[in-house]
Tab-separated table of C-alpha atoms and ligand atoms in Angstrom:
chain	number	residue	atom	x	y	z
N	1	MET	CA	0.000	0.000	0.000
N	2	ASP	CA	1.139	3.536	-0.772
N	3	ARG	CA	2.589	4.985	2.465
N	4	GLY	CA	0.593	8.166	1.972
N	5	VAL	CA	-2.739	6.354	1.807
N	6	ARG	CA	-4.456	5.900	5.157
N	7	GLY	CA	-6.484	2.783	5.981
N	8	VAL	CA	-9.958	3.399	7.392
N	9	THR	CA	-12.291	1.184	9.423
N	10	ILE	CA	-15.904	2.337	9.720
N	11	LEU	CA	-17.703	0.856	12.725
N	12	GLY	CA	-21.384	1.140	11.738
N	13	SER	CA	-20.922	1.783	8.003
N	14	THR	CA	-24.566	1.151	7.073
N	15	GLY	CA	-25.907	3.955	9.285
N	16	SER	CA	-26.366	7.622	8.558
N	17	ILE	CA	-22.849	8.648	9.690
N	18	GLY	CA	-21.329	5.583	7.991
N	19	VAL	CA	-22.912	6.434	4.635
N	20	ASN	CA	-21.839	10.092	4.890
N	21	THR	CA	-18.293	8.977	5.715
N	22	LEU	CA	-18.178	6.730	2.643
N	23	ASP	CA	-19.356	9.655	0.528
N	24	VAL	CA	-16.415	11.789	1.725
N	25	LEU	CA	-13.854	8.970	1.506
N	26	THR	CA	-14.706	8.108	-2.087
N	27	ARG	CA	-13.991	11.706	-3.109
N	28	HIS	CA	-10.368	11.102	-2.044
N	29	PRO	CA	-9.158	7.699	-3.270
N	30	ASP	CA	-5.618	9.090	-3.332
N	31	ARG	CA	-5.752	9.654	0.460
N	32	TYR	CA	-7.918	6.911	1.949
N	33	ARG	CA	-8.408	3.214	1.495
N	34	ILE	CA	-11.275	1.371	3.135
N	35	LEU	CA	-9.948	-1.438	5.279
N	36	ALA	CA	-13.158	-2.583	6.964
N	37	LEU	CA	-16.908	-1.950	7.012
N	38	THR	CA	-19.192	-3.204	9.776
N	39	ALA	CA	-22.903	-3.503	10.567
N	40	ASN	CA	-25.234	-5.110	13.044
N	41	THR	CA	-27.767	-7.163	11.035
N	42	GLN	CA	-28.211	-5.362	7.693
N	43	VAL	CA	-26.878	-7.994	5.266
N	44	GLU	CA	-28.185	-6.432	2.042
N	45	ARG	CA	-26.818	-2.998	2.841
N	46	LEU	CA	-23.396	-4.255	3.889
N	47	PHE	CA	-23.231	-6.505	0.832
N	48	GLU	CA	-24.002	-3.548	-1.463
N	49	GLN	CA	-21.282	-1.532	0.300
N	50	CYS	CA	-18.803	-4.411	-0.132
N	51	ARG	CA	-19.591	-4.591	-3.838
N	52	ARG	CA	-19.194	-0.847	-4.271
N	53	PHE	CA	-16.258	-0.042	-1.982
N	54	LEU	CA	-14.335	-3.353	-1.924
N	55	PRO	CA	-13.086	-3.271	1.686
N	56	GLN	CA	-10.597	-5.947	2.739
N	57	LYS	CA	-12.875	-7.003	5.591
N	58	ALA	CA	-16.557	-6.859	6.478
N	59	VAL	CA	-17.943	-7.568	9.947
N	60	MET	CA	-21.504	-8.410	10.957
N	61	LEU	CA	-22.159	-8.402	14.687
N	62	ASP	CA	-24.891	-10.978	14.184
N	63	MET	CA	-23.522	-14.493	13.460
N	64	ASN	CA	-26.402	-15.595	11.205
N	65	ALA	CA	-26.178	-12.378	9.249
N	66	ALA	CA	-22.434	-13.000	8.816
N	67	VAL	CA	-23.098	-16.447	7.338
N	68	ARG	CA	-25.542	-14.941	4.834
N	69	LEU	CA	-23.148	-12.130	3.938
N	70	LYS	CA	-20.296	-14.595	3.374
N	71	GLU	CA	-22.451	-16.632	1.012
N	72	LYS	CA	-23.417	-13.563	-1.016
N	73	ILE	CA	-19.817	-12.380	-1.177
N	74	GLN	CA	-18.617	-15.782	-2.393
N	75	ASN	CA	-21.376	-15.986	-5.001
N	76	ALA	CA	-20.446	-12.527	-6.269
N	77	GLY	CA	-16.760	-13.556	-6.481
N	78	LEU	CA	-15.590	-10.694	-4.228
N	79	SER	CA	-12.418	-11.002	-2.204
N	80	VAL	CA	-13.723	-9.595	1.072
N	81	GLU	CA	-13.024	-11.448	4.310
N	82	VAL	CA	-16.165	-11.756	6.474
N	83	LEU	CA	-15.850	-11.706	10.265
N	84	SER	CA	-18.500	-11.736	12.976
N	85	GLY	CA	-19.326	-10.892	16.568
N	86	SER	CA	-17.621	-8.538	18.959
N	87	ASP	CA	-14.272	-10.232	18.278
N	88	GLY	CA	-14.661	-9.310	14.621
N	89	LEU	CA	-15.432	-5.690	15.535
N	90	ASN	CA	-12.434	-5.520	17.868
N	91	SER	CA	-10.101	-7.002	15.307
N	92	VAL	CA	-10.927	-4.395	12.640
N	93	ALA	CA	-10.899	-1.585	15.250
N	94	THR	CA	-7.333	-2.493	16.267
N	95	HIS	CA	-5.968	-3.761	12.938
N	96	PRO	CA	-2.438	-2.493	12.193
N	97	ARG	CA	-3.553	-1.213	8.768
N	98	ALA	CA	-6.445	0.792	10.263
N	99	ASP	CA	-4.913	4.257	10.694
N	100	ILE	CA	-8.331	5.837	11.198
N	101	VAL	CA	-11.343	4.307	12.967
N	102	VAL	CA	-14.716	5.985	12.508
N	103	ALA	CA	-16.911	5.261	15.547
N	104	ALA	CA	-20.402	5.369	14.008
N	105	ILE	CA	-22.231	2.608	15.879
N	106	VAL	CA	-25.292	3.853	17.749
N	107	GLY	CA	-25.530	3.604	21.533
N	108	ALA	CA	-23.608	1.781	24.246
N	109	ALA	CA	-22.910	-1.063	21.783
N	110	GLY	CA	-20.054	1.032	20.385
N	111	LEU	CA	-18.216	1.289	23.707
N	112	LEU	CA	-15.908	-1.723	23.575
N	113	PRO	CA	-14.755	-1.580	19.924
N	114	THR	CA	-14.242	2.192	20.171
N	115	LEU	CA	-12.277	1.802	23.389
N	116	SER	CA	-10.134	-0.860	21.695
N	117	ALA	CA	-9.346	1.575	18.874
N	118	VAL	CA	-8.429	4.267	21.412
N	119	ARG	CA	-6.188	1.862	23.339
N	120	THR	CA	-4.367	0.960	20.126
N	121	GLY	CA	-3.505	4.612	19.517
N	122	LYS	CA	-5.610	5.188	16.400
N	123	ARG	CA	-7.045	8.395	15.055
N	124	VAL	CA	-10.622	7.887	16.279
N	125	LEU	CA	-13.411	9.912	14.683
N	126	LEU	CA	-16.025	10.021	17.393
N	127	ALA	CA	-19.633	10.233	16.192
N	128	ASN	CA	-20.895	7.583	18.640
N	129	LYS	CA	-21.336	9.862	21.673
N	130	GLU	CA	-22.871	7.372	24.123
N	131	PRO	CA	-19.556	5.656	25.081
N	132	LEU	CA	-18.015	9.014	25.989
N	133	VAL	CA	-21.100	9.891	28.040
N	134	MET	CA	-20.836	6.549	29.860
N	135	SER	CA	-17.129	6.501	30.535
N	136	GLY	CA	-15.597	9.826	29.546
N	137	ARG	CA	-12.737	9.776	32.020
N	138	LEU	CA	-11.663	6.336	30.873
N	139	PHE	CA	-11.689	7.399	27.206
N	140	MET	CA	-9.682	10.556	27.867
N	141	ASP	CA	-7.151	8.727	30.074
N	142	GLU	CA	-6.706	5.885	27.599
N	143	ALA	CA	-6.324	8.311	24.688
N	144	ARG	CA	-3.629	10.207	26.577
N	145	ALA	CA	-1.815	6.963	27.469
N	146	SER	CA	-1.873	5.490	23.941
N	147	GLY	CA	-1.451	8.725	21.969
N	148	ALA	CA	-4.767	8.158	20.187
N	149	GLU	CA	-6.215	11.230	18.478
N	150	LEU	CA	-9.812	11.578	19.601
N	151	LEU	CA	-11.454	13.878	17.040
N	152	PRO	CA	-15.108	14.870	17.486
N	153	VAL	CA	-17.475	14.339	14.555
N	154	ASP	CA	-20.632	15.379	16.405
N	155	SER	CA	-21.222	18.670	14.571
N	156	GLU	CA	-21.293	20.843	17.721
N	157	HIS	CA	-18.142	19.324	19.201
N	158	ASN	CA	-16.371	19.493	15.901
N	159	ALA	CA	-17.333	23.193	15.748
N	160	ILE	CA	-16.004	23.787	19.279
N	161	PHE	CA	-12.799	21.932	18.377
N	162	GLN	CA	-12.381	24.222	15.368
N	163	CYS	CA	-12.836	27.306	17.612
N	164	MET	CA	-10.318	26.171	20.249
N	165	PRO	CA	-6.928	27.886	20.528
N	166	ALA	CA	-3.921	26.491	18.664
N	167	GLY	CA	-2.108	23.777	20.593
N	168	TYR	CA	-5.214	22.861	22.557
N	169	SER	CA	-5.097	19.285	23.864
N	170	ALA	CA	-8.152	17.078	24.306
N	171	GLY	CA	-9.754	16.919	27.749
N	172	ILE	CA	-7.837	19.850	29.251
N	173	ALA	CA	-9.579	23.196	29.726
N	174	PRO	CA	-7.672	25.575	27.434
N	175	ALA	CA	-6.282	28.755	28.976
N	176	GLY	CA	-8.294	31.801	28.035
N	177	VAL	CA	-11.593	30.016	27.337
N	178	ARG	CA	-14.438	31.251	29.541
N	179	ARG	CA	-17.350	29.115	28.339
N	180	ILE	CA	-18.966	27.246	25.499
N	181	PHE	CA	-22.304	27.864	23.798
N	182	LEU	CA	-23.665	24.531	22.618
N	183	THR	CA	-26.245	25.150	19.914
N	184	CYS	CA	-29.392	23.048	19.536
N	185	SER	CA	-31.953	23.099	16.720
N	186	GLY	CA	-34.795	22.583	19.211
N	187	GLY	CA	-35.903	19.479	17.289
N	188	PRO	CA	-39.261	18.862	15.618
N	189	PHE	CA	-41.277	19.874	18.724
N	190	ARG	CA	-39.586	23.188	19.510
N	191	THR	CA	-42.879	25.081	19.386
N	192	ALA	CA	-45.225	22.243	20.456
N	193	THR	CA	-47.298	22.700	23.620
N	194	ALA	CA	-46.795	20.387	26.616
N	195	GLU	CA	-50.250	18.872	25.908
N	196	ALA	CA	-49.411	18.149	22.271
N	197	LEU	CA	-46.199	16.328	23.285
N	198	VAL	CA	-48.195	13.642	25.116
N	199	SER	CA	-49.540	12.135	21.883
N	200	VAL	CA	-46.690	12.534	19.368
N	201	THR	CA	-45.806	9.442	17.313
N	202	PRO	CA	-42.400	7.893	16.483
N	203	GLU	CA	-42.848	9.091	12.873
N	204	GLN	CA	-43.324	12.696	14.015
N	205	ALA	CA	-40.390	12.426	16.418
N	206	CYS	CA	-38.093	11.094	13.676
N	207	ALA	CA	-38.946	13.887	11.206
N	208	HIS	CA	-36.142	16.294	12.125
N	209	PRO	CA	-36.394	19.760	10.525
N	210	ASN	CA	-32.679	20.110	9.615
N	211	TRP	CA	-30.895	16.727	9.765
N	212	VAL	CA	-31.563	13.219	8.420
N	213	MET	CA	-30.256	10.790	11.050
N	214	GLY	CA	-30.751	7.321	12.569
N	215	ARG	CA	-33.948	6.763	14.553
N	216	LYS	CA	-32.391	6.725	18.030
N	217	ILE	CA	-30.610	10.075	17.687
N	218	SER	CA	-33.714	11.504	15.974
N	219	VAL	CA	-35.829	10.708	19.046
N	220	ASP	CA	-33.035	12.063	21.280
N	221	SER	CA	-33.153	15.291	19.259
N	222	ALA	CA	-36.908	15.490	19.782
N	223	THR	CA	-36.699	15.034	23.589
N	224	LEU	CA	-33.534	17.238	23.711
N	225	MET	CA	-31.744	14.326	25.403
N	226	ASN	CA	-29.364	14.529	22.450
N	227	LYS	CA	-28.279	17.945	23.747
N	228	GLY	CA	-28.040	16.526	27.262
N	229	LEU	CA	-25.721	13.760	26.047
N	230	GLU	CA	-23.751	16.358	24.085
N	231	LEU	CA	-23.372	18.493	27.214
N	232	ILE	CA	-21.688	15.559	28.976
N	233	GLU	CA	-19.656	14.774	25.844
N	234	ALA	CA	-18.416	18.392	25.739
N	235	CYS	CA	-17.418	18.345	29.421
N	236	TRP	CA	-15.087	15.406	28.740
N	237	LEU	CA	-13.717	16.497	25.372
N	238	PHE	CA	-12.962	20.067	26.402
N	239	GLY	CA	-12.295	19.759	30.152
N	240	MET	CA	-15.282	21.971	31.066
N	241	THR	CA	-17.736	21.882	33.975
N	242	PRO	CA	-21.478	21.610	33.156
N	243	ASP	CA	-21.913	25.194	34.359
N	244	GLN	CA	-19.403	26.463	31.791
N	245	ILE	CA	-21.612	25.167	28.987
N	246	GLU	CA	-24.705	27.078	27.939
N	247	ILE	CA	-27.272	25.468	25.665
N	248	VAL	CA	-28.742	27.815	23.071
N	249	ILE	CA	-31.687	26.956	20.844
N	250	HIS	CA	-30.792	28.019	17.304
N	251	PRO	CA	-33.454	26.714	14.900
N	252	GLN	CA	-31.511	27.285	11.653
N	253	SER	CA	-28.642	24.885	12.647
N	254	VAL	CA	-26.111	27.038	10.820
N	255	ILE	CA	-23.947	28.062	13.770
N	256	HIS	CA	-22.757	24.682	15.018
N	257	SER	CA	-21.479	26.031	18.391
N	258	LEU	CA	-19.423	28.899	19.847
N	259	VAL	CA	-16.486	29.405	22.218
N	260	GLU	CA	-16.194	32.489	24.423
N	261	TYR	CA	-12.769	33.712	25.534
N	262	VAL	CA	-11.952	35.739	28.667
N	263	ASP	CA	-11.294	38.857	26.575
N	264	GLY	CA	-14.917	38.825	25.355
N	265	SER	CA	-14.181	37.324	21.910
N	266	VAL	CA	-16.709	34.753	20.776
N	267	LEU	CA	-15.662	32.397	17.953
N	268	ALA	CA	-18.223	30.374	16.033
N	269	GLN	CA	-18.138	27.781	13.277
N	270	LEU	CA	-20.835	28.074	10.615
N	271	GLY	CA	-21.882	25.942	7.677
N	272	ASN	CA	-24.825	24.218	6.063
N	273	PRO	CA	-26.180	21.435	8.276
N	274	ASP	CA	-24.428	18.489	6.599
N	275	MET	CA	-22.415	15.898	8.546
N	276	ARG	CA	-19.908	15.593	5.703
N	277	THR	CA	-18.276	18.850	6.933
N	278	PRO	CA	-17.276	17.577	10.415
N	279	ILE	CA	-16.428	14.140	8.952
N	280	ALA	CA	-14.086	15.646	6.322
N	281	HIS	CA	-12.566	17.971	8.923
N	282	ALA	CA	-11.762	15.135	11.327
N	283	LEU	CA	-10.514	12.804	8.577
N	284	ALA	CA	-7.980	15.267	7.199
N	285	TRP	CA	-7.192	17.422	10.261
N	286	PRO	CA	-5.084	19.569	10.358
N	287	GLU	CA	-5.470	19.725	6.579
N	288	ARG	CA	-8.726	20.587	4.787
N	289	ILE	CA	-10.342	18.507	2.060
N	290	GLU	CA	-13.435	18.807	-0.144
N	291	SER	CA	-16.523	17.267	1.441
N	292	GLY	CA	-19.204	17.778	-1.212
N	293	VAL	CA	-21.075	20.218	1.054
N	294	LYS	CA	-22.518	23.212	-0.749
N	295	SER	CA	-21.440	26.742	0.117
N	296	LEU	CA	-23.361	28.630	2.754
N	297	ASN	CA	-25.574	31.307	1.214
N	298	LEU	CA	-25.825	34.083	3.808
N	299	PHE	CA	-28.330	36.070	1.725
N	300	GLU	CA	-30.729	33.119	1.483
N	301	LEU	CA	-30.292	32.557	5.196
N	302	ALA	CA	-30.945	36.232	6.036
N	303	ARG	CA	-31.315	35.729	9.794
N	304	LEU	CA	-30.153	33.657	12.756
N	305	ASP	CA	-32.381	33.174	15.812
N	306	PHE	CA	-31.544	32.206	19.386
N	307	GLU	CA	-33.750	31.152	22.311
N	308	SER	CA	-33.167	29.613	25.709
N	309	PRO	CA	-34.293	25.990	26.180
N	310	ASP	CA	-37.521	25.170	28.032
N	311	LEU	CA	-36.597	22.607	30.700
N	312	GLY	CA	-40.272	22.283	31.680
N	313	ARG	CA	-41.365	20.861	28.319
N	314	PHE	CA	-38.052	19.047	27.829
N	315	PRO	CA	-37.142	17.495	31.210
N	316	CYS	CA	-34.504	15.222	29.610
N	317	LEU	CA	-32.196	18.215	29.431
N	318	ARG	CA	-32.625	18.891	33.156
N	319	LEU	CA	-31.935	15.209	33.949
N	320	ALA	CA	-28.742	15.304	31.877
N	321	TYR	CA	-27.501	18.459	33.648
N	322	GLU	CA	-28.172	16.753	36.991
N	323	ALA	CA	-26.368	13.545	35.981
N	324	ALA	CA	-23.424	15.584	34.675
N	325	ARG	CA	-23.145	17.366	38.035
N	326	VAL	CA	-23.403	14.123	40.047
N	327	GLY	CA	-20.746	12.460	37.863
N	328	GLY	CA	-19.432	8.922	38.511
N	329	THR	CA	-21.738	6.404	36.859
N	330	ALA	CA	-24.766	8.775	36.829
N	331	PRO	CA	-24.307	9.634	33.112
N	332	ALA	CA	-24.054	5.886	32.292
N	333	ILE	CA	-27.324	5.258	34.185
N	334	LEU	CA	-28.958	8.185	32.375
N	335	ASN	CA	-27.737	6.891	29.014
N	336	ALA	CA	-28.802	3.270	29.547
N	337	ALA	CA	-32.286	4.248	30.761
N	338	ASN	CA	-32.619	6.608	27.815
N	339	GLU	CA	-31.662	3.872	25.323
N	340	ALA	CA	-34.277	1.553	26.841
N	341	ALA	CA	-36.929	4.286	26.908
N	342	VAL	CA	-36.303	5.398	23.306
N	343	GLN	CA	-36.547	1.814	22.061
N	344	ALA	CA	-39.817	1.343	23.983
N	345	PHE	CA	-41.177	4.569	22.465
N	346	LEU	CA	-40.143	3.471	18.942
N	347	ASP	CA	-41.878	0.124	19.629
N	348	ARG	CA	-45.001	2.081	20.726
N	349	ARG	CA	-44.890	0.557	24.209
N	350	ILE	CA	-44.738	3.958	25.943
N	351	GLY	CA	-45.590	7.528	25.027
N	352	PHE	CA	-43.154	10.331	24.197
N	353	THR	CA	-43.550	12.075	27.563
N	354	ASP	CA	-42.908	8.769	29.365
N	355	ILE	CA	-39.278	8.849	28.158
N	356	PRO	CA	-38.054	11.295	30.866
N	357	ARG	CA	-40.174	9.485	33.457
N	358	VAL	CA	-38.392	6.201	32.712
N	359	ILE	CA	-35.015	7.911	33.037
N	360	GLU	CA	-35.934	9.692	36.261
N	361	HIS	CA	-37.122	6.378	37.702
N	362	ALA	CA	-33.842	4.611	36.816
N	363	LEU	CA	-31.750	7.475	38.229
N	364	ALA	CA	-33.717	7.267	41.494
N	365	ARG	CA	-33.492	3.449	41.647
N	366	VAL	CA	-29.833	2.918	40.792
N	367	PRO	CA	-27.456	4.855	43.044
N	368	ALA	CA	-24.584	6.404	41.095
N	369	ASN	CA	-21.166	4.967	41.894
N	370	PRO	CA	-18.532	7.720	42.182
N	371	ASP	CA	-15.940	5.304	40.792
N	372	ALA	CA	-16.652	5.184	37.047
N	373	ARG	CA	-14.203	2.485	35.990
N	374	LEU	CA	-15.219	0.178	33.122
N	375	GLU	CA	-16.645	-2.620	35.317
N	376	THR	CA	-18.845	-0.286	37.392
N	377	VAL	CA	-20.017	1.548	34.277
N	378	LEU	CA	-21.004	-1.707	32.582
N	379	SER	CA	-22.737	-3.113	35.681
N	380	ASP	CA	-24.666	0.129	36.328
N	381	ASP	CA	-25.634	0.150	32.642
N	382	VAL	CA	-27.245	-3.283	33.159
N	383	ARG	CA	-28.929	-2.236	36.421
N	384	ALA	CA	-30.312	0.926	34.817
N	385	ARG	CA	-31.748	-1.086	31.887
N	386	GLU	CA	-33.401	-3.446	34.378
N	387	ALA	CA	-34.901	-0.560	36.371
N	388	ALA	CA	-36.059	1.105	33.151
N	389	GLY	CA	-37.477	-2.201	31.854
N	390	GLY	CA	-39.589	-2.679	34.983
N	391	PHE	CA	-41.019	0.824	34.736
N	392	ILE	CA	-41.649	0.443	30.987
N	393	SER	CA	-43.569	-2.824	31.510
N	394	GLY	CA	-45.834	-1.077	34.029
N	395	GLN	CA	-46.306	1.855	31.675
N	396	ALA	CA	-46.915	-0.394	28.656
N	397	THR	CA	-49.713	-2.183	30.534
N	398	ARG	CA	-51.323	1.173	31.297
N	399	VAL	CA	-51.021	2.249	27.641
N	400	GLY	CA	-52.503	-1.133	26.570
N	401	GLN	CA	-55.429	-0.622	28.948
N	402	GLY	CA	-55.939	2.907	27.684
N	403	VAL	CA	-55.184	4.382	31.126
N	404	THR	CA	-52.552	6.894	29.991
M	1	NAD	P1	-27.803	4.690	12.563
M	1	NAD	O1	-28.851	4.012	13.360
M	1	NAD	O2	-28.171	5.304	11.263
M	1	NAD	O3	-26.590	3.660	12.295
M	1	NAD	C1	-26.049	2.855	13.300
M	1	NAD	C2	-24.997	1.914	12.760
M	1	NAD	O4	-24.532	1.086	13.852
M	1	NAD	C3	-25.500	0.939	11.681
M	1	NAD	O5	-24.456	0.682	10.774
M	1	NAD	C4	-25.815	-0.327	12.466
M	1	NAD	O6	-25.716	-1.518	11.697
M	1	NAD	C5	-24.743	-0.298	13.551
M	1	NAD	N1	-25.183	-0.946	14.793
M	1	NAD	C6	-26.369	-0.745	15.432
M	1	NAD	N2	-26.410	-1.491	16.554
M	1	NAD	C7	-25.237	-2.158	16.622
M	1	NAD	C8	-24.695	-3.103	17.547
M	1	NAD	N3	-25.389	-3.525	18.623
M	1	NAD	N4	-23.439	-3.566	17.321
M	1	NAD	C9	-22.750	-3.195	16.229
M	1	NAD	N5	-23.213	-2.313	15.311
M	1	NAD	C10	-24.443	-1.802	15.508
M	1	NAD	O7	-27.150	5.791	13.524
M	1	NAD	P2	-26.473	7.196	13.124
M	1	NAD	O8	-27.511	8.246	12.998
M	1	NAD	O9	-25.496	7.008	12.003
M	1	NAD	O10	-25.676	7.527	14.475
M	1	NAD	C11	-24.502	6.819	14.844
M	1	NAD	C12	-23.880	7.501	16.059
M	1	NAD	O11	-23.443	8.810	15.670
M	1	NAD	C13	-24.867	7.709	17.213
M	1	NAD	O12	-24.199	7.524	18.433
M	1	NAD	C14	-25.301	9.155	17.059
M	1	NAD	O13	-25.642	9.745	18.296
M	1	NAD	C15	-24.053	9.793	16.486
M	1	NAD	N6	-24.301	11.000	15.671
M	1	NAD	C16	-25.067	10.888	14.548
M	1	NAD	C17	-25.322	12.023	13.783
M	1	NAD	C18	-26.132	11.927	12.506
M	1	NAD	O14	-26.255	12.933	11.808
M	1	NAD	N7	-26.687	10.808	12.162
M	1	NAD	C19	-24.805	13.270	14.181
M	1	NAD	C20	-24.027	13.322	15.332
M	1	NAD	C21	-23.771	12.179	16.069
M	2	MG	MG1	-24.800	16.888	17.456
């Protein structure tokens, strides 16, 4: 392989971030070569990606799906090695020819392979925010120890990274920075009344005004839990306290976040809402490459609006602030209960406004452990899912009986 060409593994290549990453990579065949693509159960999609992008390896988490993928790959005469399970994910996340690992799995499922990539000293493009929320200290410590480059792909964190002073190092509060403004579109229910929120459907929750994303993050954007998770993510990535981060509703999603310095300067990063910008930035950093994103037209845009968030209608944001302040395993408990609640909402077992109730219940039931090492994080994740599951079953019965 040409020494200048960098090998890339995409964990979660069939998802929204995965597909956007492939779009950017294929614009630069002289710079990047796809080492491995991975997915959970989507055989057809991963097969199509193998045919189109010819990775050396393809991993399906699901064993049966891997068998089916292997058969299709053999029949098509492709030379792609098929692996399976979490061992398969770990092996492509740590492979010596993977210079860059794109963490684009959704939820806690991405924790272990992403951590493996960090421990092996890779450049890790972090879209999958849940692992950082669960075990931020561990990620930052391991990255420092291995020399891994942890580059944020979440658009807000990528924007903050771009506004940080030269020489800034991950996880350490940079001198001269006073606070961060984390922008938030407000989601599809920004102007909905509290009464209207009670009966919204998964379809309405997933119809985001500015971004097309996977279903879990779409629901998180609708409850504003996405911003809550991002608050915790920003604390770890930039060495900030929750009180140094202000959430600002900005419906146009053009300013992706801002950094305020002690001299009163405020730096912002702007651009059309398109994930290919942060992906291209993190792939090539400190260089800049074409991403396919169209130029921002300020005249068409005409105005930018800002509002403060309503914690009454969106209690998930309040719960995230509280968990961030408690620390330890509280963010992992918050995250696990949220994953369970969002899935139950998508499955129509609970209503939209039950989501924060499930999370509040789990946070009250499972005491946070101040020691957030991997084992305690993983065990509190399980306990929080159990607590959430119990509450959801009770709720689902009420919904079934037409009580709620
Ligand atoms: P998605 O649902 O579209 O894709 C998820 C990917 O992960 C798929 O490839 C799927 O096969 C794989 N996957 C799912 N469960 C898995 C499991 N248990 N084990 C292994 N692989 C599994 O999600 P997305 O919208 O691309 O989001 C991915 C991550 O990036 C999330 O953490 C999200 O919060 C974050 N993020 C997404 C966006 C966006 O615009 N979509 C923006 C910022 C951050
Ligand atoms: Mg974001």
